[in-house]
């Protein structure tokens, strides 16, 4: 069983959704986002579809599976999240400024046996995320 998440890459024109199956708690997600930078255009250029493709390329299991684009058949974000209700987290990634990304971290919290809410647990730049959740932060 994995810690599953949806990553939402958002710019002023669109949003693109990616599902990733394993290790998506913030301490893992920070590295997955960092990995994508190697395959993406450098900031200040940021396009949601291009960064989503870089994220998949950087983090896909080389044998297949584990990370994929989520079908765009959904009318909006809420419907897509409802269809992927088993995910533990979702992240919204957008451009913060010319040098950094902006990350919103949402945690699924159960209200009762049948209902849950998405709760914003953190919002910060990717640099701040690396300091707070990255390898160095854990070692301290």
Coordinates of N, CA, C and O in Angstrom, one line a residue:
X1 N 0.8 -1.2 0.0 CA 0.0 0.0 0.0 C 0.9 1.2 0.0 O 1.9 1.3 0.7
X2 N 0.6 2.2 -0.8 CA 1.4 3.4 -0.9 C 0.7 4.6 -0.3 O -0.5 4.6 0.1
X3 N 1.5 5.6 -0.1 CA 0.9 6.9 0.3 C 0.7 7.7 -1.0 O 1.6 8.2 -1.7
X4 N -0.6 7.7 -1.5 CA -0.9 8.2 -2.8 C -1.2 9.6 -2.9 O -1.7 10.2 -1.9
X5 N -1.0 10.3 -4.0 CA -1.3 11.7 -4.1 C -1.6 12.1 -5.6 O -1.2 11.4 -6.5
X6 N -2.2 13.2 -5.7 CA -2.5 13.9 -6.9 C -1.6 15.2 -6.9 O -1.7 15.9 -5.9
X7 N -0.9 15.4 -8.0 CA -0.1 16.6 -8.1 C -0.8 17.5 -9.2 O -1.1 17.0 -10.3
X8 N -1.2 18.7 -8.8 CA -1.9 19.6 -9.7 C -0.9 20.7 -10.1 O -0.4 21.5 -9.3
X9 N -0.6 20.7 -11.4 CA 0.4 21.7 -11.9 C -0.5 22.8 -12.6 O -1.3 22.5 -13.5
X10 N -0.3 24.1 -12.1 CA -1.3 25.1 -12.5 C -0.5 26.3 -13.0 O 0.4 26.8 -12.4
X11 N -1.0 26.9 -14.1 CA -0.5 28.2 -14.6 C -1.7 29.0 -14.9 O -2.9 28.6 -14.7
X12 N -1.5 30.2 -15.5 CA -2.6 31.1 -15.8 C -3.6 30.6 -16.9 O -4.7 31.1 -17.1
X13 N -3.2 29.5 -17.6 CA -4.0 29.0 -18.7 C -4.6 27.6 -18.5 O -5.7 27.3 -19.1
X14 N -4.0 26.8 -17.6 CA -4.6 25.5 -17.4 C -4.0 24.8 -16.1 O -3.2 25.4 -15.5
X15 N -4.6 23.7 -15.8 CA -4.0 22.8 -14.8 C -4.0 21.4 -15.3 O -4.8 21.0 -16.1
X16 N -2.9 20.7 -14.9 CA -2.7 19.3 -15.4 C -2.5 18.5 -14.1 O -1.8 18.9 -13.2
X17 N -3.2 17.3 -14.1 CA -3.2 16.4 -13.0 C -2.3 15.2 -13.2 O -2.4 14.5 -14.2
X18 N -1.5 14.9 -12.2 CA -0.7 13.7 -12.2 C -0.9 12.9 -10.9 O -1.0 13.4 -9.9
X19 N -1.1 11.6 -11.1 CA -1.2 10.6 -10.0 C 0.1 10.0 -9.7 O 0.8 9.5 -10.7
X20 N 0.5 9.9 -8.5 CA 1.7 9.1 -8.1 C 1.4 8.2 -6.9 O 0.7 8.7 -6.0
X21 N 1.8 7.0 -7.0 CA 1.3 6.0 -6.1 C 2.1 5.9 -4.7 O 1.5 5.7 -3.7
X22 N 3.4 6.0 -4.7 CA 4.2 5.8 -3.5 C 4.9 7.0 -3.0 O 5.3 7.9 -3.7
X23 N 5.0 7.0 -1.6 CA 5.9 7.9 -0.9 C 5.6 9.4 -1.1 O 6.4 10.2 -1.2
X24 N 4.3 9.8 -1.1 CA 3.9 11.1 -1.4 C 3.6 12.0 -0.2 O 3.0 13.0 -0.3
X25 N 4.1 11.6 1.0 CA 4.0 12.5 2.2 C 5.0 13.6 1.8 O 5.8 13.5 0.9
X26 N 4.9 14.8 2.5 CA 5.7 15.9 2.1 C 7.2 15.7 2.0 O 7.9 16.2 1.1
X27 N 7.7 14.8 2.8 CA 9.2 14.5 2.8 C 9.5 13.8 1.5 O 10.7 13.8 1.0
X28 N 8.6 13.1 0.8 CA 8.9 12.4 -0.5 C 8.6 13.4 -1.6 O 9.3 13.5 -2.6
X29 N 7.5 14.1 -1.5 CA 7.0 15.0 -2.5 C 8.0 16.1 -2.8 O 8.2 16.5 -4.0
X30 N 8.7 16.6 -1.8 CA 9.7 17.6 -2.0 C 10.8 17.2 -3.0 O 11.2 17.9 -3.9
X31 N 11.2 15.9 -2.9 CA 12.2 15.3 -3.8 C 11.6 15.1 -5.2 O 12.3 15.3 -6.2
X32 N 10.4 14.6 -5.3 CA 9.8 14.4 -6.6 C 9.7 15.7 -7.4 O 9.9 15.7 -8.6
X33 N 9.3 16.8 -6.7 CA 9.3 18.1 -7.4 C 10.7 18.5 -7.8 O 10.9 19.0 -8.9
X34 N 11.6 18.3 -6.9 CA 13.0 18.7 -7.2 C 13.5 17.9 -8.4 O 14.2 18.4 -9.3
X35 N 13.2 16.6 -8.5 CA 13.6 15.7 -9.6 C 13.1 16.3 -10.9 O 13.8 16.2 -12.0
X36 N 11.9 16.8 -10.9 CA 11.3 17.3 -12.2 C 12.0 18.5 -12.7 O 12.0 18.7 -13.9
X37 N 12.6 19.3 -11.9 CA 13.3 20.5 -12.4 C 14.4 20.1 -13.4 O 14.7 20.9 -14.3
X38 N 15.0 18.9 -13.2 CA 16.1 18.5 -14.2 C 15.6 18.3 -15.6 O 16.3 18.5 -16.6
X39 N 14.3 18.0 -15.7 CA 13.7 17.7 -17.0 C 12.8 18.9 -17.5 O 12.4 18.9 -18.7
X40 N 12.6 19.9 -16.7 CA 11.7 21.0 -17.1 C 12.5 22.2 -17.5 O 13.7 22.4 -17.3
X41 N 11.8 23.2 -18.2 CA 12.4 24.4 -18.5 C 12.8 25.1 -17.2 O 12.1 25.0 -16.2
X42 N 13.9 25.9 -17.2 CA 14.3 26.6 -16.0 C 13.4 27.8 -15.8 O 12.8 28.4 -16.7
X43 N 13.2 28.1 -14.5 CA 12.4 29.3 -14.2 C 13.2 30.5 -14.7 O 14.4 30.5 -14.7
X44 N 12.5 31.6 -15.2 CA 11.2 31.9 -14.9 C 10.1 31.3 -15.8 O 8.9 31.5 -15.6
X45 N 10.5 30.5 -16.8 CA 9.5 29.8 -17.7 C 8.9 28.7 -16.9 O 9.6 27.8 -16.4
X46 N 7.6 28.7 -16.8 CA 6.8 27.7 -16.2 C 5.5 27.5 -16.9 O 4.7 28.5 -17.0
X47 N 5.3 26.3 -17.5 CA 4.0 26.0 -18.1 C 3.5 24.7 -17.5 O 4.3 23.7 -17.3
X48 N 2.3 24.7 -17.0 CA 1.7 23.5 -16.3 C 1.9 22.2 -17.0 O 2.4 21.2 -16.4
X49 N 1.6 22.2 -18.3 CA 1.7 20.9 -19.0 C 3.1 20.4 -19.1 O 3.5 19.2 -19.0
X50 N 4.0 21.3 -19.4 CA 5.5 21.0 -19.5 C 6.1 20.5 -18.2 O 6.8 19.5 -18.2
X51 N 5.7 21.2 -17.1 CA 6.3 20.7 -15.8 C 5.7 19.4 -15.4 O 6.3 18.6 -14.8
X52 N 4.4 19.2 -15.7 CA 3.7 17.9 -15.4 C 4.4 16.8 -16.2 O 4.7 15.7 -15.6
X53 N 4.8 17.0 -17.5 CA 5.5 16.0 -18.2 C 6.9 15.8 -17.6 O 7.3 14.6 -17.6
X54 N 7.6 16.8 -17.2 CA 8.9 16.7 -16.6 C 8.7 15.9 -15.3 O 9.6 15.0 -15.0
X55 N 7.7 16.1 -14.5 CA 7.5 15.4 -13.3 C 7.3 13.9 -13.6 O 7.9 13.0 -12.9
X56 N 6.5 13.5 -14.6 CA 6.3 12.1 -14.9 C 7.6 11.5 -15.4 O 8.0 10.5 -14.9
X57 N 8.3 12.2 -16.3 CA 9.6 11.7 -16.8 C 10.6 11.5 -15.7 O 11.3 10.5 -15.7
X58 N 10.7 12.4 -14.7 CA 11.7 12.3 -13.7 C 11.4 11.2 -12.6 O 12.3 10.7 -12.0
X59 N 10.1 10.9 -12.5 CA 9.7 10.1 -11.3 C 9.0 8.8 -11.7 O 8.7 8.0 -10.8
X60 N 8.9 8.5 -13.0 CA 8.2 7.3 -13.4 C 9.1 6.1 -13.2 O 10.3 6.1 -13.4
X61 N 8.5 5.0 -12.7 CA 9.2 3.7 -12.5 C 9.6 3.3 -13.9 O 8.8 3.2 -14.8
X62 N 10.9 3.0 -14.1 CA 11.4 2.6 -15.4 C 10.8 1.3 -15.9 O 10.9 1.0 -17.1
X63 N 10.2 0.5 -15.1 CA 9.5 -0.7 -15.5 C 8.0 -0.4 -15.9 O 7.3 -1.3 -16.3
X64 N 7.6 0.8 -15.7 CA 6.2 1.2 -16.0 C 5.4 1.3 -14.7 O 5.8 0.9 -13.6
X65 N 4.3 2.1 -14.8 CA 3.5 2.2 -13.6 C 3.9 3.3 -12.7 O 4.9 4.0 -12.9
X66 N 3.2 3.4 -11.6 CA 3.5 4.2 -10.4 C 3.1 5.7 -10.6 O 2.7 6.3 -9.6
X67 N 3.4 6.3 -11.7 CA 3.1 7.7 -11.9 C 2.5 7.9 -13.3 O 3.0 7.3 -14.3
X68 N 1.4 8.7 -13.4 CA 0.8 8.9 -14.7 C -0.1 10.1 -14.7 O -0.5 10.6 -13.7
X69 N -0.4 10.6 -15.9 CA -1.3 11.7 -16.1 C -2.7 11.2 -15.7 O -3.0 10.0 -16.0
X70 N -3.5 12.0 -15.1 CA -4.9 11.6 -14.8 C -5.7 12.1 -15.9 O -5.6 13.2 -16.4
X71 N -6.6 11.2 -16.3 CA -7.5 11.5 -17.5 C -8.2 12.9 -17.3 O -8.7 13.2 -16.2
X72 N -8.2 13.7 -18.3 CA -8.8 15.0 -18.3 C -10.3 15.1 -18.5 O -10.8 16.1 -18.8
X73 N -10.9 13.9 -18.3 CA -12.4 13.9 -18.5 C -13.2 14.6 -17.5 O -14.4 14.7 -17.6
X74 N -12.6 15.0 -16.4 CA -13.3 15.7 -15.3 C -13.6 17.1 -15.6 O -12.8 17.8 -16.2
X75 N -14.8 17.6 -15.2 CA -15.2 19.0 -15.5 C -14.4 20.0 -14.7 O -14.2 21.1 -15.1
X76 N -13.9 19.6 -13.5 CA -13.2 20.5 -12.6 C -12.3 19.8 -11.6 O -12.4 18.5 -11.5
X77 N -11.6 20.5 -10.9 CA -10.7 19.9 -9.9 C -11.4 19.1 -8.8 O -11.0 18.1 -8.4
X78 N -12.5 19.7 -8.4 CA -13.3 19.0 -7.3 C -13.8 17.6 -7.8 O -13.7 16.6 -7.0
X79 N -14.2 17.5 -9.0 CA -14.7 16.2 -9.5 C -13.5 15.3 -9.7 O -13.6 14.1 -9.4
X80 N -12.4 15.8 -10.1 CA -11.2 14.9 -10.3 C -10.7 14.4 -8.9 O -10.4 13.2 -8.7
X81 N -10.7 15.2 -7.9 CA -10.3 14.8 -6.5 C -11.3 13.8 -6.0 O -10.9 12.9 -5.3
X82 N -12.6 14.0 -6.2 CA -13.6 13.1 -5.7 C -13.4 11.7 -6.4 O -13.5 10.7 -5.8
X83 N -13.1 11.7 -7.7 CA -12.8 10.4 -8.4 C -11.6 9.7 -7.9 O -11.4 8.5 -8.0
X84 N -10.7 10.5 -7.3 CA -9.4 9.9 -6.8 C -9.4 10.0 -5.2 O -8.4 10.3 -4.6
X85 N -10.5 9.8 -4.6 CA -10.7 10.0 -3.2 C -9.8 9.1 -2.3 O -9.7 9.4 -1.1
X86 N -9.2 8.1 -2.8 CA -8.3 7.2 -2.0 C -7.0 7.9 -1.8 O -6.2 7.3 -1.0
X87 N -6.7 9.0 -2.5 CA -5.4 9.6 -2.3 C -5.3 10.2 -0.9 O -6.3 10.7 -0.3
X88 N -4.1 10.2 -0.4 CA -3.8 10.8 1.0 C -3.5 12.2 1.0 O -3.7 12.9 1.9
X89 N -2.9 12.7 -0.1 CA -2.5 14.1 -0.3 C -2.8 14.6 -1.7 O -2.9 13.8 -2.6
X90 N -2.9 15.9 -1.8 CA -2.8 16.5 -3.1 C -2.0 17.8 -3.0 O -2.0 18.4 -1.9
X91 N -1.2 18.1 -4.0 CA -0.3 19.2 -4.1 C -0.7 20.1 -5.3 O -1.0 19.6 -6.3
X92 N -0.7 21.4 -5.1 CA -0.8 22.3 -6.1 C 0.5 23.0 -6.3 O 1.0 23.6 -5.4
X93 N 1.0 22.9 -7.5 CA 2.3 23.5 -7.9 C 2.2 24.6 -8.9 O 1.6 24.3 -10.0
X94 N 2.7 25.8 -8.7 CA 2.6 26.9 -9.6 C 3.9 27.7 -9.5 O 4.7 27.4 -8.6
X95 N 4.0 28.7 -10.3 CA 5.2 29.5 -10.3 C 4.9 30.6 -9.2 O 3.9 31.3 -9.2
X96 N 5.9 30.8 -8.3 CA 5.8 31.8 -7.3 C 6.4 33.1 -7.8 O 5.8 34.2 -7.7
X97 N 7.6 33.0 -8.3 CA 8.3 34.2 -8.8 C 9.4 33.6 -9.8 O 9.3 32.5 -10.2
X98 N 10.3 34.5 -10.3 CA 11.2 34.1 -11.3 C 12.2 33.0 -10.9 O 12.8 32.4 -11.7
X99 N 12.3 32.8 -9.6 CA 13.3 31.9 -9.1 C 12.7 30.7 -8.3 O 13.5 29.8 -7.9
X100 N 11.4 30.6 -8.1 CA 10.9 29.5 -7.2 C 9.5 29.1 -7.6 O 8.8 29.9 -8.3
X101 N 9.1 28.0 -7.1 CA 7.7 27.4 -7.3 C 7.0 27.7 -6.0 O 7.5 27.8 -4.9
X102 N 5.6 27.7 -6.1 CA 4.8 27.8 -5.0 C 4.1 26.5 -4.8 O 3.5 25.9 -5.8
X103 N 4.0 25.9 -3.6 CA 3.5 24.6 -3.3 C 2.4 24.8 -2.2 O 2.6 25.3 -1.2
X104 N 1.2 24.2 -2.5 CA 0.2 24.1 -1.5 C 0.0 22.6 -1.2 O -0.1 21.8 -2.2
X105 N 0.0 22.2 0.0 CA 0.0 20.8 0.5 C -1.4 20.6 1.2 O -1.7 21.3 2.2
X106 N -2.2 19.7 0.6 CA -3.5 19.3 1.2 C -3.4 17.9 1.7 O -2.9 17.0 1.0
X107 N -4.0 17.7 2.9 CA -4.0 16.4 3.6 C -5.5 16.0 3.6 O -6.3 16.8 4.0
X108 N -5.7 14.7 3.3 CA -7.1 14.2 3.5 C -7.3 13.8 4.9 O -6.6 13.0 5.5
X109 N -8.3 14.4 5.5 CA -8.7 14.1 6.9 C -10.1 13.6 7.0 O -11.0 14.3 6.5
X110 N -10.3 12.5 7.6 CA -11.6 11.9 7.7 C -12.4 12.6 8.8 O -12.0 12.9 9.9
X111 N -13.7 13.0 8.4 CA -14.6 13.5 9.3 C -15.3 12.4 10.0 O -15.5 12.5 11.3
X112 N -15.7 11.4 9.3 CA -16.3 10.2 9.9 C -15.9 9.0 8.9 O -15.1 9.2 8.1
X113 N -16.6 7.9 9.1 CA -16.2 6.7 8.3 C -16.4 6.9 6.8 O -15.7 6.3 6.0
X114 N -17.4 7.8 6.4 CA -17.7 7.9 5.0 C -17.4 9.2 4.4 O -17.5 9.4 3.2
X115 N -17.0 10.2 5.2 CA -16.7 11.5 4.6 C -15.3 12.0 5.1 O -14.8 11.6 6.1
X116 N -14.8 12.9 4.3 CA -13.5 13.4 4.5 C -13.4 14.9 4.0 O -14.3 15.3 3.2
X117 N -12.5 15.6 4.4 CA -12.2 17.0 4.0 C -10.7 17.1 3.5 O -9.9 16.4 4.1
X118 N -10.5 17.9 2.5 CA -9.1 18.2 2.1 C -8.7 19.4 3.0 O -9.4 20.5 2.9
X119 N -7.7 19.3 3.8 CA -7.3 20.4 4.7 C -5.9 20.9 4.2 O -5.0 20.1 4.0
X120 N -5.9 22.2 4.0 CA -4.6 22.8 3.6 C -3.7 22.8 4.8 O -3.9 23.4 5.9
X121 N -2.6 22.0 4.7 CA -1.7 21.8 5.8 C -0.4 22.7 5.7 O 0.2 22.9 6.7
X122 N -0.1 23.2 4.5 CA 1.0 24.0 4.4 C 1.0 24.7 3.0 O 0.4 24.1 2.1
X123 N 1.5 25.9 2.9 CA 1.7 26.6 1.6 C 3.0 27.4 1.8 O 3.2 28.1 2.7
X124 N 3.9 27.1 0.8 CA 5.2 27.7 0.9 C 6.0 27.6 -0.4 O 5.5 26.9 -1.3
X125 N 7.1 28.2 -0.5 CA 7.9 28.1 -1.8 C 8.5 26.7 -1.7 O 8.7 26.1 -0.7
X126 N 9.0 26.3 -2.9 CA 9.7 25.0 -2.9 C 11.0 25.1 -2.1 O 11.4 24.1 -1.5
X127 N 11.7 26.2 -2.1 CA 12.9 26.3 -1.3 C 12.6 26.2 0.2 O 13.3 25.4 0.9
X128 N 11.5 26.8 0.6 CA 11.1 26.6 2.0 C 10.6 25.2 2.3 O 10.9 24.6 3.4
X129 N 10.0 24.5 1.3 CA 9.6 23.1 1.5 C 10.8 22.2 1.6 O 10.8 21.3 2.5
X130 N 11.9 22.5 0.9 CA 13.1 21.7 1.0 C 13.7 21.9 2.4 O 14.2 20.9 3.0
X131 N 13.7 23.1 2.9 CA 14.2 23.3 4.3 C 13.4 22.7 5.3 O 13.9 22.1 6.3
X132 N 12.1 22.7 5.2 CA 11.2 22.1 6.2 C 11.0 20.6 6.1 O 11.0 19.9 7.1
X133 N 10.9 20.1 4.9 CA 10.6 18.6 4.7 C 11.7 17.8 4.1 O 11.7 16.6 4.0
X134 N 12.8 18.5 3.6 CA 13.8 17.8 2.9 C 14.7 17.0 3.8 O 14.6 17.0 5.0
X135 N 15.7 16.4 3.2 CA 16.6 15.5 3.9 C 17.4 16.2 5.0 O 17.5 15.6 6.1
X136 N 17.8 17.4 4.7 CA 18.5 18.2 5.8 C 17.6 18.5 7.0 O 18.0 18.4 8.1
X137 N 16.3 18.8 6.7 CA 15.4 19.1 7.8 C 15.2 17.9 8.7 O 15.1 18.0 9.9
X138 N 15.1 16.7 8.1 CA 14.9 15.4 8.9 C 16.1 15.1 9.7 O 16.0 14.7 10.9
X139 N 17.3 15.4 9.2 CA 18.5 15.0 9.9 C 18.8 15.9 11.2 O 19.5 15.5 12.1
X140 N 18.2 17.1 11.2 CA 18.4 18.0 12.3 C 17.6 17.6 13.5 O 16.7 17.1 13.6

